[in-house]
Amino acid sequence: MGRNLHIKSQEKSKKPIKNGFIRLISGKWRGKKLPVKDKEGLRPTTDRTKETLFNWLMHDIRDANCLDCFSGSGSLAFEALSRFAKQAILLERDKQVAQQLRNNLKSLDVDNASVIEIDSLNYLQQIAGEQFDIVFIDPPFSKGLVQPCCSALEKNGYLAPKALIYIEREVQLSDLELPINWQLLKEKTTGQVSYQLYLRDE
């Protein structure tokens, strides 16, 4: 296979991709391809999963303030922006990956999103300066990141009163203790990946 490998060919295996691209599936940038870096743990959400997620969010994404906690390829944040989210903050600790995200924002002429190059859990330990309507949590698998991320979001004030929280995780991670005011709205499992949408009750 050539180096410019389409991500769709990697969807079933969920293995780290070669330098390739993600594709935006709907909205103002529908069909647009954005380059991504080959990095360990980088596991872009598949087109099928994105379609399910954004069908769940179709009535909420427009004008939403979004936080992408483990941005990686930026697949979720860029899809949200394509569907007219008000703003997106992308957290990414890898320097090269963060720079690729900035390049992609620039190529789309985006002025309502920013990349913060930082360890996500360190960022979320700070008291929030703003609240978010939609939060994406899709960390590298088997790193124990979901639980502390969810706890910090709730504890430090990052969530709007009726925030929606999306979690994508490995199927084996079954013992999460989420905040008691998070209500499960939607859930689906595909292969070794499980994903849920929660509503934060006030």
Coordinates of C-alpha atoms in Angstrom, one line a residue:
M1 CA 0.0 0.0 0.0
G2 CA 1.1 3.5 -0.6
R3 CA 1.9 6.0 2.1
N4 CA -1.1 8.2 1.4
L5 CA -3.5 5.7 2.8
H6 CA -7.2 6.3 3.1
I7 CA -8.4 6.0 6.7
K8 CA -11.5 4.1 5.7
S9 CA -9.4 1.1 4.9
Q10 CA -8.3 1.1 8.5
E11 CA -11.7 1.4 10.1
K12 CA -12.2 -2.3 10.9
S13 CA -8.8 -2.8 12.5
K14 CA -8.6 0.5 14.3
K15 CA -4.8 0.3 14.0
P16 CA -2.7 3.5 13.9
I17 CA -2.9 5.0 10.4
K18 CA -0.1 6.0 8.1
N19 CA 0.0 9.7 7.2
G20 CA -3.4 9.9 5.5
F21 CA -6.6 11.8 5.9
I22 CA -10.0 12.1 7.5
R23 CA -13.1 12.9 5.5
L24 CA -15.8 15.2 6.7
I25 CA -19.1 13.5 6.1
S26 CA -21.7 16.4 6.2
G27 CA -22.2 20.1 6.6
K28 CA -20.5 23.0 4.8
W29 CA -17.3 21.0 4.2
R30 CA -19.0 17.8 3.2
G31 CA -16.5 15.5 1.4
K32 CA -13.5 17.6 2.4
K33 CA -10.4 15.6 3.2
L34 CA -7.9 16.7 5.9
P35 CA -4.4 15.3 6.4
V36 CA -3.5 13.6 9.7
K37 CA -0.3 12.4 11.2
D38 CA 0.7 8.8 11.9
K39 CA 1.1 8.6 15.7
E40 CA 0.8 5.9 18.2
G41 CA -2.6 5.9 19.8
L42 CA -4.2 8.0 17.1
R43 CA -7.5 6.3 16.4
P44 CA -9.8 8.5 14.3
T45 CA -13.5 7.9 14.8
T46 CA -14.9 5.9 11.8
D47 CA -17.3 7.5 9.3
R48 CA -20.0 5.1 10.4
T49 CA -19.6 6.0 14.1
K50 CA -19.5 9.7 13.2
E51 CA -22.7 9.4 11.3
T52 CA -24.4 7.8 14.2
L53 CA -23.1 10.4 16.7
F54 CA -24.0 13.4 14.7
N55 CA -27.5 12.0 14.0
W56 CA -27.8 11.9 17.8
L57 CA -26.6 15.5 17.9
M58 CA -28.5 16.8 14.9
H59 CA -30.8 19.1 16.9
D60 CA -28.1 20.3 19.3
I61 CA -24.9 20.9 17.3
R62 CA -25.7 24.2 15.6
D63 CA -24.4 27.2 17.6
A64 CA -23.0 24.8 20.3
N65 CA -19.8 25.6 22.2
C66 CA -17.7 22.4 21.8
L67 CA -14.7 20.9 23.6
D68 CA -12.7 18.1 22.1
C69 CA -10.8 16.7 25.0
F70 CA -8.4 14.3 23.2
S71 CA -8.5 15.8 19.7
G72 CA -6.0 13.7 17.8
S73 CA -7.0 13.8 14.2
G74 CA -9.7 16.4 15.0
S75 CA -12.3 14.3 13.4
L76 CA -15.1 15.1 15.9
A77 CA -14.3 18.8 16.3
F78 CA -14.0 19.4 12.5
E79 CA -17.3 17.6 11.9
A80 CA -19.0 19.8 14.6
L81 CA -17.6 22.9 13.0
S82 CA -18.8 21.8 9.5
R83 CA -22.3 21.5 11.0
F84 CA -22.2 25.1 12.3
A85 CA -21.1 24.7 15.9
K86 CA -20.5 28.1 17.4
Q87 CA -17.0 27.3 18.6
A88 CA -14.6 24.4 19.2
I89 CA -11.6 24.1 21.5
L90 CA -9.3 21.2 20.6
L91 CA -7.0 19.8 23.3
E92 CA -3.9 17.9 22.0
R93 CA -0.6 17.3 23.8
D94 CA 1.5 16.0 20.8
K95 CA 3.3 18.9 19.2
Q96 CA 3.3 17.6 15.7
V97 CA -0.4 16.5 15.9
A98 CA -1.3 19.9 17.3
Q99 CA 0.5 21.7 14.5
Q100 CA -1.4 19.6 11.9
L101 CA -4.7 20.5 13.6
R102 CA -3.7 24.2 13.3
N103 CA -2.8 23.7 9.6
N104 CA -6.1 22.1 8.9
L105 CA -8.0 24.9 10.7
K106 CA -6.1 27.4 8.5
S107 CA -6.8 25.5 5.3
L108 CA -10.5 25.7 6.1
D109 CA -10.2 29.4 7.0
V110 CA -11.7 28.7 10.5
D111 CA -11.8 31.6 12.9
N112 CA -14.1 30.1 15.6
A113 CA -11.8 27.3 16.8
S114 CA -8.4 27.0 18.5
V115 CA -5.9 24.3 19.4
I116 CA -4.4 24.2 22.9
E117 CA -1.2 22.2 23.0
I118 CA -1.5 20.6 26.5
D119 CA -2.1 17.4 28.3
S120 CA -5.9 17.2 28.5
L121 CA -6.0 16.1 32.2
N122 CA -3.7 18.9 33.2
Y123 CA -5.9 21.4 31.4
L124 CA -9.1 20.0 33.0
Q125 CA -7.6 20.3 36.5
Q126 CA -7.9 24.1 36.1
I127 CA -11.1 25.9 37.0
A128 CA -13.0 26.4 33.8
G129 CA -13.0 29.8 32.2
E130 CA -16.1 28.9 30.1
Q131 CA -18.7 26.2 29.9
F132 CA -19.4 23.9 27.0
D133 CA -22.6 22.6 25.5
I134 CA -21.1 19.5 23.9
V135 CA -17.9 17.6 25.0
F136 CA -16.2 14.9 23.0
I137 CA -14.2 12.3 25.0
D138 CA -12.3 9.9 22.7
P139 CA -8.9 9.2 24.3
P140 CA -6.3 6.6 23.3
F141 CA -7.5 3.2 24.5
S142 CA -6.1 1.4 27.6
K143 CA -4.6 4.5 29.2
G144 CA -7.1 5.0 32.0
L145 CA -8.1 8.5 30.8
V146 CA -11.9 8.4 30.6
Q147 CA -12.6 8.3 34.3
P148 CA -10.4 11.2 35.4
C149 CA -11.5 13.3 32.4
C150 CA -15.2 12.9 33.2
S151 CA -14.6 13.7 36.9
A152 CA -12.6 16.8 36.1
L153 CA -15.2 18.1 33.6
E154 CA -17.9 18.0 36.3
K155 CA -15.8 19.1 39.3
N156 CA -14.2 22.1 37.7
G157 CA -17.1 23.6 35.9
Y158 CA -16.6 22.9 32.2
L159 CA -20.2 21.7 31.5
A160 CA -23.2 23.8 30.8
P161 CA -26.3 22.9 32.7
K162 CA -27.7 20.7 29.9
A163 CA -24.4 19.7 28.4
L164 CA -24.2 16.6 26.1
I165 CA -21.1 14.4 26.7
Y166 CA -19.9 11.9 24.1
I167 CA -17.7 9.0 25.3
E168 CA -15.9 6.6 22.9
R169 CA -14.1 3.8 24.7
E170 CA -12.9 0.2 24.5
V171 CA -15.6 -2.4 25.2
Q172 CA -13.6 -3.8 28.1
L173 CA -13.9 -0.6 30.0
S174 CA -17.1 -1.4 31.9
D175 CA -16.5 -0.1 35.4
L176 CA -16.8 3.6 34.9
E177 CA -18.1 5.7 37.8
L178 CA -19.6 8.7 36.1
P179 CA -21.1 11.8 37.9
I180 CA -24.6 10.8 39.2
N181 CA -26.2 13.7 37.4
W182 CA -25.2 12.3 33.9
Q183 CA -28.1 10.6 32.2
L184 CA -27.4 8.0 29.5
L185 CA -29.3 9.0 26.3
K186 CA -27.8 6.8 23.6
E187 CA -25.5 3.8 23.5
K188 CA -24.0 1.6 20.8
T189 CA -21.2 -1.0 20.4
T190 CA -19.4 -1.8 17.2
G191 CA -16.7 -4.4 17.3
Q192 CA -14.3 -3.5 20.1
V193 CA -15.6 0.0 20.4
S194 CA -18.4 1.3 22.7
Y195 CA -19.8 4.7 22.6
Q196 CA -22.4 6.6 24.6
L197 CA -24.1 10.0 24.7
Y198 CA -24.9 11.5 28.1
L199 CA -27.0 14.4 29.2
R200 CA -25.9 16.4 32.2
D201 CA -28.9 17.2 34.5
E202 CA -28.7 20.4 36.6

